[in-house]
Amino acid sequence: MILLSKGGCYMETNKETIDALNTLLQGEYMGVESFNLFISKIEDNRLKERLKSIQDKHRENIKILSNYILDLGGKPDEKIGIKGKMGEVMLNMELGSEIDSSEIIKKAIEGEIKGIGKTEEILRGRLDRKSKDVAEKIMDRDRKAIDELKKLL
C-alpha cells in the first residue's frame, strides 16, 4: 500500500489496483488500434461509420480509465506494449489484403470477447468496490459493442 497526500488528507491506493486498471487501459488502446485496422479494410461507408462509433466507445473507455487512474494517484500507461504490437501485427496478417466485411466483423467480435475475458479475469482479482464498478462499466460497454457488431452480420 502507498499513502499519497491529496489536498492535505491521506488516501490509500493500491499499486496492484492501478496496475490492473492500466492493463484494462492497454486493452482499450489495443481496441482502438484494431478498429483503425478494421475501418481501413472496409469500403462500405455505412459500415465504416458503425465501426467508428464502436471505436469511439473505446476512446471514451480510455478517458474514463485514465481519469480514474489519475484520481487514484497513479499514472495511466498510454502504450500498448510489445504484446499489443505483436497482436496488431498478427491481426494485420490474419486480415490480409482480400477480406470481406463479414470476416472483419467476426474478427472485431473476437477481439471484444477477448477484452471481456481479460476484464473478467481482472475482476476476479483484489479490486476495491469503486474500481470494480469502473471495470464492470467498461465490460458492459464492450458487451453492447458485441451486440452492435452481431447486428452487422
GROMACS .gro file of C-alpha atoms in nm:
model
  153
    1MET     CA    1   0.000   0.000   0.000
    2ILE     CA    2   0.113   0.352  -0.078
    3LEU     CA    3  -0.003   0.658   0.109
    4LEU     CA    4  -0.049   0.964  -0.105
    5SER     CA    5  -0.139   1.312   0.000
    6LYS     CA    6  -0.426   1.468  -0.187
    7GLY     CA    7  -0.540   1.809  -0.073
    8GLY     CA    8  -0.392   1.763   0.273
    9CYS     CA    9  -0.564   1.433   0.353
   10TYR     CA   10  -0.407   1.093   0.300
   11MET     CA   11  -0.561   0.846   0.071
   12GLU     CA   12  -0.460   0.481   0.043
   13THR     CA   13  -0.412   0.345  -0.305
   14ASN     CA   14  -0.308   0.003  -0.410
   15LYS     CA   15  -0.038  -0.038  -0.673
   16GLU     CA   16  -0.198  -0.368  -0.766
   17THR     CA   17  -0.525  -0.187  -0.843
   18ILE     CA   18  -0.354   0.076  -1.057
   19ASP     CA   19  -0.162  -0.197  -1.242
   20ALA     CA   20  -0.487  -0.388  -1.307
   21LEU     CA   21  -0.659  -0.072  -1.433
   22ASN     CA   22  -0.359   0.002  -1.656
   23THR     CA   23  -0.393  -0.348  -1.803
   24LEU     CA   24  -0.755  -0.262  -1.890
   25LEU     CA   25  -0.638   0.069  -2.032
   26GLN     CA   26  -0.386  -0.104  -2.259
   27GLY     CA   27  -0.665  -0.333  -2.380
   28GLU     CA   28  -0.875  -0.031  -2.472
   29TYR     CA   29  -0.583   0.119  -2.666
   30MET     CA   30  -0.547  -0.214  -2.846
   31GLY     CA   31  -0.918  -0.198  -2.926
   32VAL     CA   32  -0.881   0.147  -3.083
   33GLU     CA   33  -0.582   0.027  -3.289
   34SER     CA   34  -0.769  -0.285  -3.402
   35PHE     CA   35  -1.065  -0.078  -3.513
   36ASN     CA   36  -0.828   0.150  -3.708
   37LEU     CA   37  -0.723  -0.159  -3.899
   38PHE     CA   38  -1.081  -0.286  -3.945
   39ILE     CA   39  -1.202   0.052  -4.067
   40SER     CA   40  -0.914   0.082  -4.314
   41LYS     CA   41  -1.013  -0.252  -4.473
   42ILE     CA   42  -1.384  -0.166  -4.516
   43GLU     CA   43  -1.518   0.004  -4.826
   44ASP     CA   44  -1.885   0.042  -4.727
   45ASN     CA   45  -1.920   0.392  -4.575
   46ARG     CA   46  -2.223   0.299  -4.362
   47LEU     CA   47  -2.033   0.010  -4.209
   48LYS     CA   48  -1.726   0.229  -4.156
   49GLU     CA   49  -1.940   0.474  -3.959
   50ARG     CA   50  -2.079   0.196  -3.739
   51LEU     CA   51  -1.727   0.070  -3.666
   52LYS     CA   52  -1.609   0.426  -3.593
   53SER     CA   53  -1.896   0.458  -3.345
   54ILE     CA   54  -1.781   0.145  -3.160
   55GLN     CA   55  -1.421   0.269  -3.174
   56ASP     CA   56  -1.536   0.596  -3.015
   57LYS     CA   57  -1.672   0.395  -2.721
   58HIS     CA   58  -1.324   0.250  -2.671
   59ARG     CA   59  -1.187   0.605  -2.675
   60GLU     CA   60  -1.443   0.701  -2.408
   61ASN     CA   61  -1.335   0.398  -2.204
   62ILE     CA   62  -0.975   0.522  -2.229
   63LYS     CA   63  -1.081   0.858  -2.094
   64ILE     CA   64  -1.278   0.701  -1.807
   65LEU     CA   65  -0.992   0.469  -1.708
   66SER     CA   66  -0.721   0.734  -1.744
   67ASN     CA   67  -0.909   0.983  -1.529
   68TYR     CA   68  -0.983   0.720  -1.264
   69ILE     CA   69  -0.618   0.607  -1.252
   70LEU     CA   70  -0.514   0.971  -1.209
   71ASP     CA   71  -0.773   1.014  -0.931
   72LEU     CA   72  -0.613   0.718  -0.753
   73GLY     CA   73  -0.275   0.890  -0.774
   74GLY     CA   74  -0.144   0.662  -1.048
   75LYS     CA   75  -0.007   0.729  -1.394
   76PRO     CA   76  -0.207   0.598  -1.692
   77ASP     CA   77   0.004   0.373  -1.916
   78GLU     CA   78  -0.063   0.501  -2.265
   79LYS     CA   79   0.144   0.244  -2.455
   80ILE     CA   80   0.011  -0.083  -2.591
   81GLY     CA   81   0.345  -0.254  -2.530
   82ILE     CA   82   0.513  -0.541  -2.710
   83LYS     CA   83   0.218  -0.774  -2.658
   84GLY     CA   84  -0.015  -0.520  -2.815
   85LYS     CA   85   0.217  -0.452  -3.108
   86MET     CA   86   0.253  -0.826  -3.173
   87GLY     CA   87  -0.124  -0.864  -3.160
   88GLU     CA   88  -0.161  -0.580  -3.409
   89VAL     CA   89   0.087  -0.742  -3.649
   90MET     CA   90  -0.085  -1.080  -3.617
   91LEU     CA   91  -0.428  -0.926  -3.679
   92ASN     CA   92  -0.299  -0.744  -3.985
   93MET     CA   93  -0.159  -1.071  -4.121
   94GLU     CA   94  -0.485  -1.256  -4.048
   95LEU     CA   95  -0.691  -0.993  -4.227
   96GLY     CA   96  -0.463  -0.988  -4.531
   97SER     CA   97  -0.544  -0.770  -4.829
   98GLU     CA   98  -0.854  -0.951  -4.954
   99ILE     CA   99  -1.114  -0.999  -4.681
  100ASP     CA  100  -1.486  -0.943  -4.684
  101SER     CA  101  -1.668  -0.726  -4.433
  102SER     CA  102  -1.836  -1.017  -4.252
  103GLU     CA  103  -1.494  -1.164  -4.170
  104ILE     CA  104  -1.378  -0.826  -4.039
  105ILE     CA  105  -1.686  -0.802  -3.818
  106LYS     CA  106  -1.622  -1.155  -3.688
  107LYS     CA  107  -1.263  -1.054  -3.603
  108ALA     CA  108  -1.395  -0.744  -3.424
  109ILE     CA  109  -1.635  -0.960  -3.221
  110GLU     CA  110  -1.350  -1.199  -3.140
  111GLY     CA  111  -1.139  -0.906  -3.014
  112GLU     CA  112  -1.424  -0.773  -2.799
  113ILE     CA  113  -1.475  -1.119  -2.647
  114LYS     CA  114  -1.103  -1.141  -2.562
  115GLY     CA  115  -1.124  -0.798  -2.399
  116ILE     CA  116  -1.423  -0.902  -2.189
  117GLY     CA  117  -1.237  -1.218  -2.085
  118LYS     CA  118  -0.941  -1.010  -1.968
  119THR     CA  119  -1.173  -0.775  -1.779
  120GLU     CA  120  -1.344  -1.070  -1.609
  121GLU     CA  121  -1.001  -1.203  -1.510
  122ILE     CA  122  -0.911  -0.866  -1.357
  123LEU     CA  123  -1.245  -0.850  -1.175
  124ARG     CA  124  -1.163  -1.180  -1.004
  125GLY     CA  125  -0.858  -1.007  -0.853
  126ARG     CA  126  -0.848  -0.789  -0.547
  127LEU     CA  127  -1.003  -0.461  -0.655
  128ASP     CA  128  -1.187  -0.217  -0.434
  129ARG     CA  129  -1.560  -0.166  -0.498
  130LYS     CA  130  -1.521   0.159  -0.698
  131SER     CA  131  -1.252   0.008  -0.922
  132LYS     CA  132  -1.473  -0.297  -0.982
  133ASP     CA  133  -1.759  -0.064  -1.073
  134VAL     CA  134  -1.540   0.116  -1.327
  135ALA     CA  135  -1.419  -0.215  -1.478
  136GLU     CA  136  -1.775  -0.352  -1.491
  137LYS     CA  137  -1.893  -0.036  -1.669
  138ILE     CA  138  -1.620  -0.086  -1.931
  139MET     CA  139  -1.715  -0.453  -1.967
  140ASP     CA  140  -2.085  -0.366  -2.011
  141ARG     CA  141  -1.994  -0.120  -2.286
  142ASP     CA  142  -1.786  -0.390  -2.458
  143ARG     CA  143  -2.079  -0.634  -2.438
  144LYS     CA  144  -2.301  -0.375  -2.605
  145ALA     CA  145  -2.037  -0.338  -2.877
  146ILE     CA  146  -2.060  -0.713  -2.943
  147ASP     CA  147  -2.439  -0.684  -2.976
  148GLU     CA  148  -2.395  -0.395  -3.222
  149LEU     CA  149  -2.139  -0.592  -3.422
  150LYS     CA  150  -2.360  -0.902  -3.438
  151LYS     CA  151  -2.637  -0.691  -3.591
  152LEU     CA  152  -2.399  -0.605  -3.874
  153LEU     CA  153  -2.353  -0.969  -3.979
   0.00000   0.00000   0.00000
